[in-house]
Amino acid sequence: MKHIDENKIQDLLNNAGKAGEDKIVPILNKSRSLKRLAIEETAALLAVNDPRLVKKIFEAAAYVKNAIYGNRVVLFAPLYISNFCANECVYCAFQSGNAGLKRKYLNAAEIREQVEWLLKRGHKRILVVAGESGVPGKSAIEYYAEAVEAAYSARVGQHYIKRVNINCAPLSVEDFKKLKASNIGTFQLFQETYHDDTYRKCHLKGPKSDPDNRLDAIDRAFSAGIDDVGIGPLYGLYDYRFETLAMMMHIEHLEKKFNVGPHTISVPRIEPAVGSEFSLHPPYQVSDDDFKKLVAVIRLSVPYTGMILTTRETAEMRDEVISLGISQISAESKTSPGGYSDSEKWDGQFTTSDKRSLEELVGMLIEKNYIPSFCAACYRRERTGESFMSLAKPGLIKGMCSVNALVTFKEYLADFASPKIKETGYELIERETAKLDEKSRAQISKLFSAVDAGMRDEYV
Ligand code: SAM
Ligand code: SF4
C-alpha cells in the first residue's frame, strides 16, 4: 500500500519488545509536554505489557486529554441513509452478496423525518452513513449531496442540525468538491486494514477491493478542499499494533503533503453483523485490555487529533475509556436506514452494545464531571484543518471551546432535559463557569442571558 512501509512497521514491532521504565517514562514525559510522538516511540508504548507501566500510560493519556480537551465530550448520532452496497466486505452486513438482507434507501422526506426524531431528542450533530452505491436515478455523489442537504433542512421549532459529517464511499476529486459544496463537516473514511494482504482477503468485490484507491481517497478529499477528515482502522482484521503504527505512517504522509493530519481518529472494533460469519470470529480480535491501551497510546501519539468512540462498545467500556483520550461519542445509534422511526425495521450494519438514550448519556457525563457538548462553532466559523490546528496547538482555542460547550449544554438543558437532569446539569454549569478566566466569564454571562431570554444557537 502506498505510504505504508510494512517492512519498517514489522522491524519496529520486532525491536520494540523490551522497553523498560527507563525508556517508557521519557516518552510519557514528552507526551505530557503535548508534543506529538515519533513512530518509534508509539511502537515502544504499544509493546508495553507490564501492568505498572500500562497504568503510567493511562495516567499520561488522561493528563494529555485533560490538558487539550478539558472535560468536554461532544455528542452526535449516526444517520444511516442506505444499506445498498456494491462491495463485498466480509465483516459487514451490507455486503452485496448478503441476499438475506432487506435493502432500503431513504429519500429526502424520509431523511428529514429521521432527523426530526433526532432533533426532538436534542441532537445537533449527525454523521450520515451509507453503503457504496447510488440509488435509482441518482449517482452516489448526487444521492450523498442531496442527503446532506435534506439533513440540514430538517426543522423542529427553532432546532436544526448544525453539523452534518459523512462516512460514505471514496469519491473522485471532482465529486469530493460537490460533497464539500453541500456543506459537510468532516469526511470520514476508515482504511479498515493497512495490511495489504489482509485488505485484499477481506474486500472481495467492488470498487473497495483496491486498497490504494481507498488510501488515496483521503488525499483526494484534501485536494478537493475538504480539510476535516476522519480516519481509522477497523480493529480485529489484523494485529492492532501493526494497524496503529501504519495509521501513524498514514498521518505522517498527510502532514507532510497537506500540512495537517486528520481531524479525528475512530477506533471501531468488529461487532457481529447479520449474514457475516466472519464478524462473529474476527481473526485478530482485540482484547479489552489491549483496546484501552491502544486508545491511550493514540491519545499520546497525536495529542491534537480528536478521537471518536461509538456505541459498538459497551456502556462500561465507554464510561471507562473516555478518560483515556476520547473527545466525541455517539448516542442512541441505530445502524439501519430508518432505524429511528417506529415504522418497518430494516436490517442494520452491525450490532451496537451501548443502547443508552442521549439523556442517559448526558446523565452519565454529568455524574462523571464531563461537560456534554453540542458545539459546532469551529466548523461554522471556518476554524477547520490547518487553521483549527494553528489555534489548538498554542492553546488558543481552549477558552472558546469551554464557553461554547457550556452554552450549547445550557440550551440542551433548557429545551430537552428532564427535571432531574436539569438540576444536576445546572449545578455542573455553575461549577464549570467558576473555573473560567475573567474574559471567558464575561463572554459566557452575555451568552447565558441570551439563552435565558429564549435566543438559541449562541456561540463564539
Ligand atoms: N460504505 C462505506 C465504507 O465502507 O467506507 C461507509 C459506511 S460503512 C457503513 C462504515 C464503517 O463501518 C466501515 O468503514 C467499517 O469500518 C465499519 N463496519 C463495517 N462492518 C462492521 C462490523 N461488523 N462491526 C463494526 N464496524 C463495522
Ligand atoms: Fe459496503 Fe461499507 Fe459495508 Fe463494505 S463496509 S459492505 S463498503 S457498507
Coordinates of C-alpha atoms and ligand atoms in Angstrom, one line a residue:
M1 CA 0.0 0.0 0.0
K2 CA 1.3 3.5 -0.9
H3 CA 2.8 5.4 2.1
I4 CA 2.7 2.3 4.3
D5 CA 6.1 0.7 4.7
E6 CA 5.2 -2.8 6.0
N7 CA 8.8 -3.9 6.5
K8 CA 9.6 -0.8 8.6
I9 CA 6.5 -1.5 10.7
Q10 CA 7.5 -5.1 11.2
D11 CA 11.0 -4.0 12.2
L12 CA 9.6 -1.5 14.7
L13 CA 7.3 -4.2 16.2
N14 CA 10.2 -6.7 16.4
N15 CA 12.6 -4.2 18.1
A16 CA 10.1 -2.6 20.4
G17 CA 9.7 -5.7 22.6
K18 CA 11.8 -5.0 25.6
A19 CA 11.4 -1.3 26.5
G20 CA 11.5 -0.9 30.3
E21 CA 10.7 2.0 32.6
D22 CA 13.9 3.9 31.6
K23 CA 12.7 4.1 28.0
I24 CA 9.0 4.5 28.6
V25 CA 9.0 7.3 31.2
P26 CA 10.9 9.8 29.0
I27 CA 8.4 9.1 26.2
L28 CA 5.5 9.8 28.5
N29 CA 7.2 13.0 29.7
K30 CA 7.4 14.1 26.1
S31 CA 3.7 13.4 25.7
R32 CA 2.9 15.4 28.8
S33 CA 4.6 18.4 27.2
L34 CA 1.9 17.9 24.5
K35 CA 4.4 17.0 21.7
R36 CA 3.5 14.6 19.0
L37 CA 5.4 11.3 19.3
A38 CA 7.7 9.7 16.7
I39 CA 6.6 6.4 15.3
E40 CA 9.4 4.6 17.2
E41 CA 8.0 6.0 20.4
T42 CA 4.5 4.9 19.6
A43 CA 5.8 1.4 18.9
A44 CA 7.6 1.3 22.2
L45 CA 4.4 2.3 24.1
L46 CA 2.3 -0.3 22.2
A47 CA 4.7 -3.0 23.2
V48 CA 4.2 -2.3 26.9
N49 CA 2.5 -5.1 28.9
D50 CA 3.8 -4.6 32.4
P51 CA 0.7 -3.5 34.4
R52 CA 2.6 -0.9 36.3
L53 CA 3.8 0.8 33.1
V54 CA 0.4 0.4 31.5
K55 CA -1.0 2.3 34.4
K56 CA 1.5 5.1 33.8
I57 CA 0.5 5.2 30.1
F58 CA -3.2 5.6 31.2
E59 CA -2.2 8.4 33.7
A60 CA -0.3 10.3 31.0
A61 CA -3.1 9.8 28.4
A62 CA -5.7 11.2 30.9
Y63 CA -3.3 14.1 31.6
V64 CA -3.0 15.0 27.9
K65 CA -6.7 14.6 27.2
N66 CA -7.5 17.0 30.1
A67 CA -4.8 19.5 29.0
I68 CA -6.1 19.7 25.5
Y69 CA -9.8 19.0 25.6
G70 CA -10.5 19.8 29.3
N71 CA -13.6 17.8 30.4
R72 CA -15.8 18.4 27.4
V73 CA -17.3 15.5 25.4
V74 CA -19.1 16.1 22.1
L75 CA -22.2 14.1 21.4
F76 CA -23.5 13.0 18.0
A77 CA -25.8 10.4 16.3
P78 CA -25.2 8.4 13.1
L79 CA -27.8 8.6 10.4
Y80 CA -27.8 5.6 8.1
I81 CA -29.4 6.6 4.8
S82 CA -28.9 3.4 2.7
N83 CA -27.8 -0.2 3.1
F84 CA -27.3 -0.7 -0.7
C85 CA -23.7 -1.5 -1.4
A86 CA -21.6 -2.6 -4.4
N87 CA -18.8 -4.1 -2.2
E88 CA -18.2 -7.3 -0.6
C89 CA -16.5 -6.6 2.8
V90 CA -16.5 -9.9 4.6
Y91 CA -17.2 -8.3 8.0
C92 CA -20.3 -6.2 7.1
A93 CA -24.0 -7.0 6.8
F94 CA -24.4 -4.6 3.9
Q95 CA -22.0 -6.6 1.6
S96 CA -23.6 -7.1 -1.8
G97 CA -23.7 -10.9 -1.6
N98 CA -25.8 -10.8 1.6
A99 CA -29.0 -11.9 -0.2
G100 CA -31.0 -12.2 3.1
L101 CA -30.6 -8.5 3.9
K102 CA -33.6 -6.3 3.5
R103 CA -32.4 -3.3 1.4
K104 CA -33.6 0.2 1.9
Y105 CA -32.5 3.7 1.0
L106 CA -34.2 6.8 2.4
N107 CA -35.5 9.6 0.2
A108 CA -35.2 13.3 1.2
A109 CA -38.5 13.3 3.0
E110 CA -37.6 10.1 5.0
I111 CA -34.2 11.6 5.8
R112 CA -35.9 14.7 7.2
E113 CA -38.3 12.5 9.2
Q114 CA -35.3 10.7 10.8
V115 CA -33.5 13.9 11.5
E116 CA -36.6 15.4 13.1
W117 CA -36.7 12.4 15.5
L118 CA -33.1 13.2 16.5
L119 CA -33.8 16.9 16.8
K120 CA -36.6 16.2 19.2
R121 CA -34.2 14.4 21.5
G122 CA -31.7 17.3 21.5
H123 CA -29.2 16.2 18.9
K124 CA -27.3 18.9 17.0
R125 CA -24.6 16.9 15.2
I126 CA -25.1 13.9 13.0
L127 CA -22.9 11.6 10.9
V128 CA -24.6 10.5 7.7
V129 CA -23.6 6.9 6.8
A130 CA -24.2 5.0 3.6
G131 CA -23.1 1.9 1.6
E132 CA -21.2 2.5 -1.6
S133 CA -23.9 2.9 -4.1
G134 CA -26.1 5.3 -6.0
V135 CA -29.9 5.0 -5.9
P136 CA -32.4 4.7 -8.8
G137 CA -31.9 7.7 -11.0
K138 CA -29.0 9.2 -8.9
S139 CA -25.3 8.6 -8.8
A140 CA -23.6 8.1 -5.4
I141 CA -22.5 11.7 -5.2
E142 CA -25.9 13.1 -6.2
Y143 CA -27.5 11.0 -3.5
Y144 CA -25.0 11.8 -0.8
A145 CA -25.2 15.6 -1.5
E146 CA -29.0 15.6 -1.5
A147 CA -29.0 13.6 1.7
V148 CA -26.7 16.1 3.4
E149 CA -28.9 19.0 2.2
A150 CA -32.1 17.2 3.4
A151 CA -30.5 16.6 6.8
Y152 CA -29.6 20.3 7.1
S153 CA -33.1 21.4 6.0
A154 CA -35.0 19.5 8.8
R155 CA -36.5 21.7 11.4
V156 CA -38.2 21.1 14.8
G157 CA -39.3 24.6 16.0
Q158 CA -36.1 26.6 16.1
H159 CA -33.9 23.5 16.2
Y160 CA -31.8 22.2 13.3
I161 CA -28.7 20.2 12.8
K162 CA -25.6 22.4 13.0
R163 CA -23.0 20.0 11.6
V164 CA -23.5 17.1 9.2
N165 CA -20.5 14.8 8.9
I166 CA -20.4 12.0 6.5
N167 CA -19.0 8.4 6.2
C168 CA -19.5 7.3 2.7
A169 CA -17.8 5.8 -0.3
P170 CA -14.5 7.3 -1.6
L171 CA -15.0 9.8 -4.4
S172 CA -13.1 11.5 -7.2
V173 CA -11.6 15.0 -6.6
E174 CA -14.4 16.4 -8.7
D175 CA -17.1 14.6 -6.7
F176 CA -15.4 15.5 -3.4
K177 CA -15.8 19.1 -4.4
K178 CA -19.5 18.6 -4.9
L179 CA -19.7 17.0 -1.4
K180 CA -17.9 19.9 0.1
A181 CA -20.3 22.3 -1.6
S182 CA -23.1 20.5 0.2
N183 CA -21.5 21.9 3.4
I184 CA -20.4 18.8 5.1
G185 CA -18.3 19.0 8.3
T186 CA -15.9 16.0 8.4
F187 CA -15.5 13.4 5.7
Q188 CA -14.8 10.1 7.4
L189 CA -13.3 7.1 5.8
F190 CA -11.7 4.1 7.5
Q191 CA -8.9 2.2 5.8
E192 CA -10.2 -0.9 7.6
T193 CA -6.7 -2.5 7.5
Y194 CA -3.4 -1.1 6.4
H195 CA -2.1 -4.6 5.9
D196 CA -2.1 -5.2 2.1
D197 CA -2.6 -8.9 2.1
T198 CA -5.3 -8.8 4.7
Y199 CA -7.0 -6.0 2.9
R200 CA -7.3 -8.0 -0.3
K201 CA -8.6 -11.0 1.6
C202 CA -11.3 -9.0 3.3
H203 CA -12.6 -6.9 0.4
L204 CA -13.6 -9.4 -2.3
K205 CA -15.5 -7.4 -4.9
G206 CA -16.4 -3.9 -6.0
P207 CA -14.5 -0.6 -6.1
K208 CA -13.4 -1.1 -2.5
S209 CA -11.3 -4.1 -3.4
D210 CA -8.4 -1.7 -4.4
P211 CA -6.6 -0.8 -1.2
D212 CA -4.6 2.1 -2.9
N213 CA -7.7 3.7 -4.3
R214 CA -9.1 3.8 -0.7
L215 CA -6.0 5.1 0.9
D216 CA -5.6 7.8 -1.8
A217 CA -9.2 8.9 -1.1
I218 CA -8.1 11.0 1.9
D219 CA -5.6 12.7 -0.3
R220 CA -8.3 13.4 -2.9
A221 CA -10.6 14.8 -0.2
F222 CA -7.8 17.2 0.9
S223 CA -7.1 18.1 -2.7
A224 CA -10.8 19.0 -3.2
G225 CA -10.6 21.4 -0.2
I226 CA -12.1 19.1 2.5
D227 CA -9.7 19.7 5.3
D228 CA -11.5 18.0 8.2
V229 CA -11.1 14.3 7.6
G230 CA -11.6 11.3 9.9
I231 CA -9.7 8.1 9.6
G232 CA -9.3 4.8 11.5
P233 CA -8.6 1.1 11.1
L234 CA -11.3 -1.5 11.8
Y235 CA -9.7 -3.3 14.7
G236 CA -9.9 -7.1 14.5
L237 CA -8.8 -7.6 10.9
Y238 CA -5.0 -7.7 11.7
D239 CA -2.6 -7.1 14.6
Y240 CA -3.7 -3.9 16.4
R241 CA -0.1 -2.8 16.9
F242 CA 0.6 -3.0 13.2
E243 CA -2.6 -1.1 12.4
T244 CA -1.9 1.7 14.9
L245 CA 1.7 2.2 13.6
A246 CA 0.5 2.1 10.0
M247 CA -2.1 4.7 10.8
M248 CA 0.7 6.9 12.3
M249 CA 2.5 6.5 8.9
H250 CA -0.6 7.5 7.1
I251 CA -0.9 10.6 9.3
E252 CA 2.8 11.4 8.7
H253 CA 2.2 11.3 5.0
L254 CA -0.8 13.6 5.3
E255 CA 1.0 16.1 7.5
K256 CA 3.9 16.2 5.0
K257 CA 1.7 16.7 2.0
F258 CA -1.1 18.9 3.3
N259 CA 0.5 20.4 6.5
V260 CA -2.3 18.9 8.6
G261 CA -3.3 15.4 9.7
P262 CA -6.8 14.1 10.3
H263 CA -9.3 16.0 12.4
T264 CA -10.5 12.8 14.1
I265 CA -9.5 9.2 14.6
S266 CA -12.1 6.4 15.2
V267 CA -11.3 3.2 16.9
P268 CA -14.1 0.7 15.8
R269 CA -13.8 -2.9 16.8
I270 CA -15.6 -5.5 14.7
E271 CA -19.1 -6.3 16.0
P272 CA -21.5 -9.2 15.0
A273 CA -23.2 -8.4 11.7
V274 CA -26.2 -10.3 10.2
G275 CA -25.1 -12.6 7.4
S276 CA -21.3 -12.3 8.2
E277 CA -19.9 -15.4 9.8
F278 CA -16.5 -13.6 9.7
S279 CA -17.8 -10.9 12.0
L280 CA -18.5 -13.5 14.7
H281 CA -14.9 -14.6 14.9
P282 CA -12.5 -11.8 13.8
P283 CA -9.0 -13.2 13.2
Y284 CA -7.3 -10.6 15.4
Q285 CA -10.0 -9.8 18.0
V286 CA -8.6 -7.0 20.2
S287 CA -9.0 -7.8 24.0
D288 CA -10.5 -5.1 26.3
D289 CA -7.1 -4.5 27.9
D290 CA -5.4 -4.0 24.6
F291 CA -8.2 -1.8 23.4
K292 CA -7.8 0.6 26.4
K293 CA -4.1 0.6 25.8
L294 CA -4.4 1.5 22.1
V295 CA -6.8 4.3 22.8
A296 CA -4.3 5.8 25.3
V297 CA -1.4 5.3 23.0
I298 CA -3.1 7.1 20.1
R299 CA -4.0 9.9 22.5
L300 CA -0.3 10.3 23.5
S301 CA 1.0 9.9 19.9
V302 CA -1.2 12.6 18.3
P303 CA -2.4 14.8 21.1
Y304 CA -4.3 17.3 19.0
T305 CA -6.4 14.8 16.9
G306 CA -9.9 14.3 18.2
M307 CA -10.9 10.7 19.0
I308 CA -14.3 9.1 18.5
L309 CA -15.8 6.2 20.4
T310 CA -19.1 4.7 19.2
T311 CA -21.9 2.6 20.6
R312 CA -20.1 -0.5 19.2
E313 CA -18.5 -0.6 22.7
T314 CA -20.4 -1.5 25.9
A315 CA -21.6 1.2 28.3
E316 CA -19.0 0.0 30.9
M317 CA -16.1 0.2 28.3
R318 CA -17.2 3.6 27.1
D319 CA -17.5 5.1 30.5
E320 CA -14.0 4.0 31.3
V321 CA -12.2 4.8 28.1
I322 CA -13.5 8.4 27.7
S323 CA -10.9 9.5 30.3
L324 CA -8.1 7.9 28.2
G325 CA -8.5 10.3 25.3
I326 CA -11.9 10.3 23.7
S327 CA -13.4 13.7 22.6
Q328 CA -16.6 12.6 20.8
I329 CA -19.1 9.8 21.5
S330 CA -22.2 8.7 19.6
A331 CA -25.5 8.3 21.3
E332 CA -28.6 6.0 20.9
S333 CA -27.3 4.9 17.5
K334 CA -29.3 2.8 15.0
T335 CA -27.3 1.2 12.2
S336 CA -30.2 0.7 9.8
P337 CA -31.8 3.2 7.4
G338 CA -35.0 4.4 9.0
G339 CA -33.9 2.9 12.3
Y340 CA -35.0 5.9 14.4
S341 CA -38.7 5.8 13.5
D342 CA -41.2 3.2 14.7
S343 CA -42.3 2.0 11.2
E344 CA -40.9 -1.0 9.4
K345 CA -37.4 -2.1 10.7
W346 CA -34.7 -2.7 8.1
D347 CA -31.5 -4.6 8.8
G348 CA -28.6 -2.9 10.5
Q349 CA -24.9 -2.9 9.6
F350 CA -23.8 -4.5 12.9
T351 CA -25.0 -4.9 16.5
T352 CA -24.5 -2.0 18.8
S353 CA -23.8 -2.5 22.5
D354 CA -24.4 0.7 24.3
K355 CA -28.1 1.3 24.0
R356 CA -28.5 4.2 26.4
S357 CA -30.5 7.2 25.3
L358 CA -29.0 10.6 24.8
E359 CA -30.4 11.8 28.1
E360 CA -29.0 8.8 29.9
L361 CA -25.6 9.5 28.4
V362 CA -25.9 13.2 29.4
G363 CA -26.7 12.0 32.9
M364 CA -23.6 9.7 33.0
L365 CA -21.3 12.5 31.7
I366 CA -22.7 14.9 34.4
E367 CA -22.1 12.3 37.1
K368 CA -18.5 11.9 36.0
N369 CA -18.0 15.6 35.8
Y370 CA -17.7 15.9 32.0
I371 CA -19.4 18.7 30.1
P372 CA -21.8 17.3 27.4
S373 CA -21.2 19.5 24.4
F374 CA -23.3 20.0 21.3
C375 CA -20.9 22.6 19.8
A376 CA -20.2 23.0 16.1
A377 CA -18.8 26.5 16.3
C378 CA -15.3 25.9 14.8
Y379 CA -16.7 24.5 11.7
R380 CA -19.2 27.3 11.3
R381 CA -16.6 29.9 11.9
E382 CA -14.4 28.1 9.4
R383 CA -11.9 27.1 12.0
T384 CA -11.1 23.8 10.2
G385 CA -8.0 21.9 9.1
E386 CA -4.7 23.9 9.4
S387 CA -6.4 27.0 10.8
F388 CA -8.0 24.9 13.6
M389 CA -4.7 23.3 14.4
S390 CA -2.9 26.7 14.5
L391 CA -5.3 27.8 17.2
A392 CA -5.5 24.5 19.0
K393 CA -1.7 23.9 19.4
P394 CA -0.8 27.1 21.2
G395 CA -3.9 26.5 23.4
L396 CA -5.8 29.5 22.0
I397 CA -9.0 27.6 21.4
K398 CA -9.4 26.1 24.8
G399 CA -11.3 29.1 26.3
M400 CA -13.6 29.3 23.3
C401 CA -14.4 25.6 23.5
S402 CA -15.3 25.7 27.1
V403 CA -17.6 28.7 26.6
N404 CA -19.3 27.1 23.6
A405 CA -19.6 23.7 25.3
L406 CA -21.3 25.3 28.3
V407 CA -23.7 27.4 26.2
T408 CA -24.8 24.5 24.0
F409 CA -25.2 22.4 27.1
K410 CA -27.3 25.1 28.7
E411 CA -29.5 25.2 25.6
Y412 CA -29.9 21.4 25.8
L413 CA -30.9 21.6 29.4
A414 CA -33.4 24.3 28.8
D415 CA -35.1 22.6 25.8
F416 CA -34.9 18.9 26.3
A417 CA -33.8 17.7 29.8
S418 CA -35.9 16.1 32.5
P419 CA -36.2 17.9 35.8
K420 CA -33.6 15.6 37.4
I421 CA -31.0 16.2 34.6
K422 CA -31.8 19.9 34.7
E423 CA -30.9 20.1 38.4
T424 CA -27.6 18.3 38.2
G425 CA -26.8 19.9 34.8
Y426 CA -27.2 23.5 36.1
E427 CA -25.0 22.6 39.1
L428 CA -22.3 21.4 36.7
I429 CA -22.6 24.6 34.7
E430 CA -22.2 26.7 37.8
R431 CA -19.1 24.7 38.9
E432 CA -17.5 24.9 35.4
T433 CA -18.3 28.6 34.9
A434 CA -16.5 29.4 38.1
K435 CA -13.3 27.8 36.7
L436 CA -13.2 30.1 33.6
D437 CA -10.9 33.1 33.4
E438 CA -12.4 36.6 33.7
K439 CA -12.7 37.2 29.9
S440 CA -14.5 33.9 29.3
R441 CA -16.8 34.5 32.3
A442 CA -17.8 37.9 30.8
Q443 CA -18.4 36.3 27.4
I444 CA -20.4 33.5 28.9
S445 CA -22.6 35.6 31.1
K446 CA -23.8 37.6 28.0
L447 CA -24.5 34.3 26.1
F448 CA -26.3 32.8 29.1
S449 CA -28.5 35.9 29.3
A450 CA -29.4 35.5 25.6
V451 CA -30.3 31.8 26.2
D452 CA -32.4 32.7 29.2
A453 CA -34.2 35.3 27.0
G454 CA -35.1 32.4 24.6
M455 CA -32.4 33.0 22.0
R456 CA -30.7 29.9 20.6
D457 CA -27.6 28.9 18.7
E458 CA -25.3 31.2 20.6
Y459 CA -21.6 30.7 20.2
V460 CA -18.2 32.4 19.9
Ligands
SAM1 N1 -19.6 2.0 3.0 C1 -18.7 3.0 3.4 C2 -17.4 2.4 3.7 O1 -17.3 1.2 3.9 O2 -16.4 3.1 3.8 C3 -19.1 3.8 4.6 C4 -20.0 3.3 5.6 S1 -19.6 1.8 6.4 C5 -21.3 1.6 6.6 C6 -18.8 2.5 7.9 C7 -17.8 1.6 8.6 O3 -18.5 0.6 9.3 C8 -16.8 0.9 7.7 O4 -15.8 1.7 7.3 C9 -16.4 -0.2 8.7 O5 -15.2 0.1 9.3 C10 -17.5 -0.3 9.7 N2 -18.0 -1.6 9.9 C11 -18.4 -2.4 8.9 N3 -18.8 -3.7 9.4 C12 -18.6 -3.6 10.7 C13 -18.8 -4.5 11.8 N4 -19.3 -5.7 11.6 N5 -18.5 -4.1 13.1 C14 -18.0 -2.9 13.3 N6 -17.8 -2.0 12.3 C15 -18.1 -2.3 11.0
SF4_2 FE1 -20.4 -1.7 1.9 FE2 -19.1 -0.2 3.6 FE3 -20.3 -2.4 4.4 FE4 -18.1 -2.5 2.9 S1 -18.2 -1.7 5.0 S2 -20.0 -3.7 2.6 S3 -18.4 -0.7 1.6 S4 -21.3 -0.6 3.6

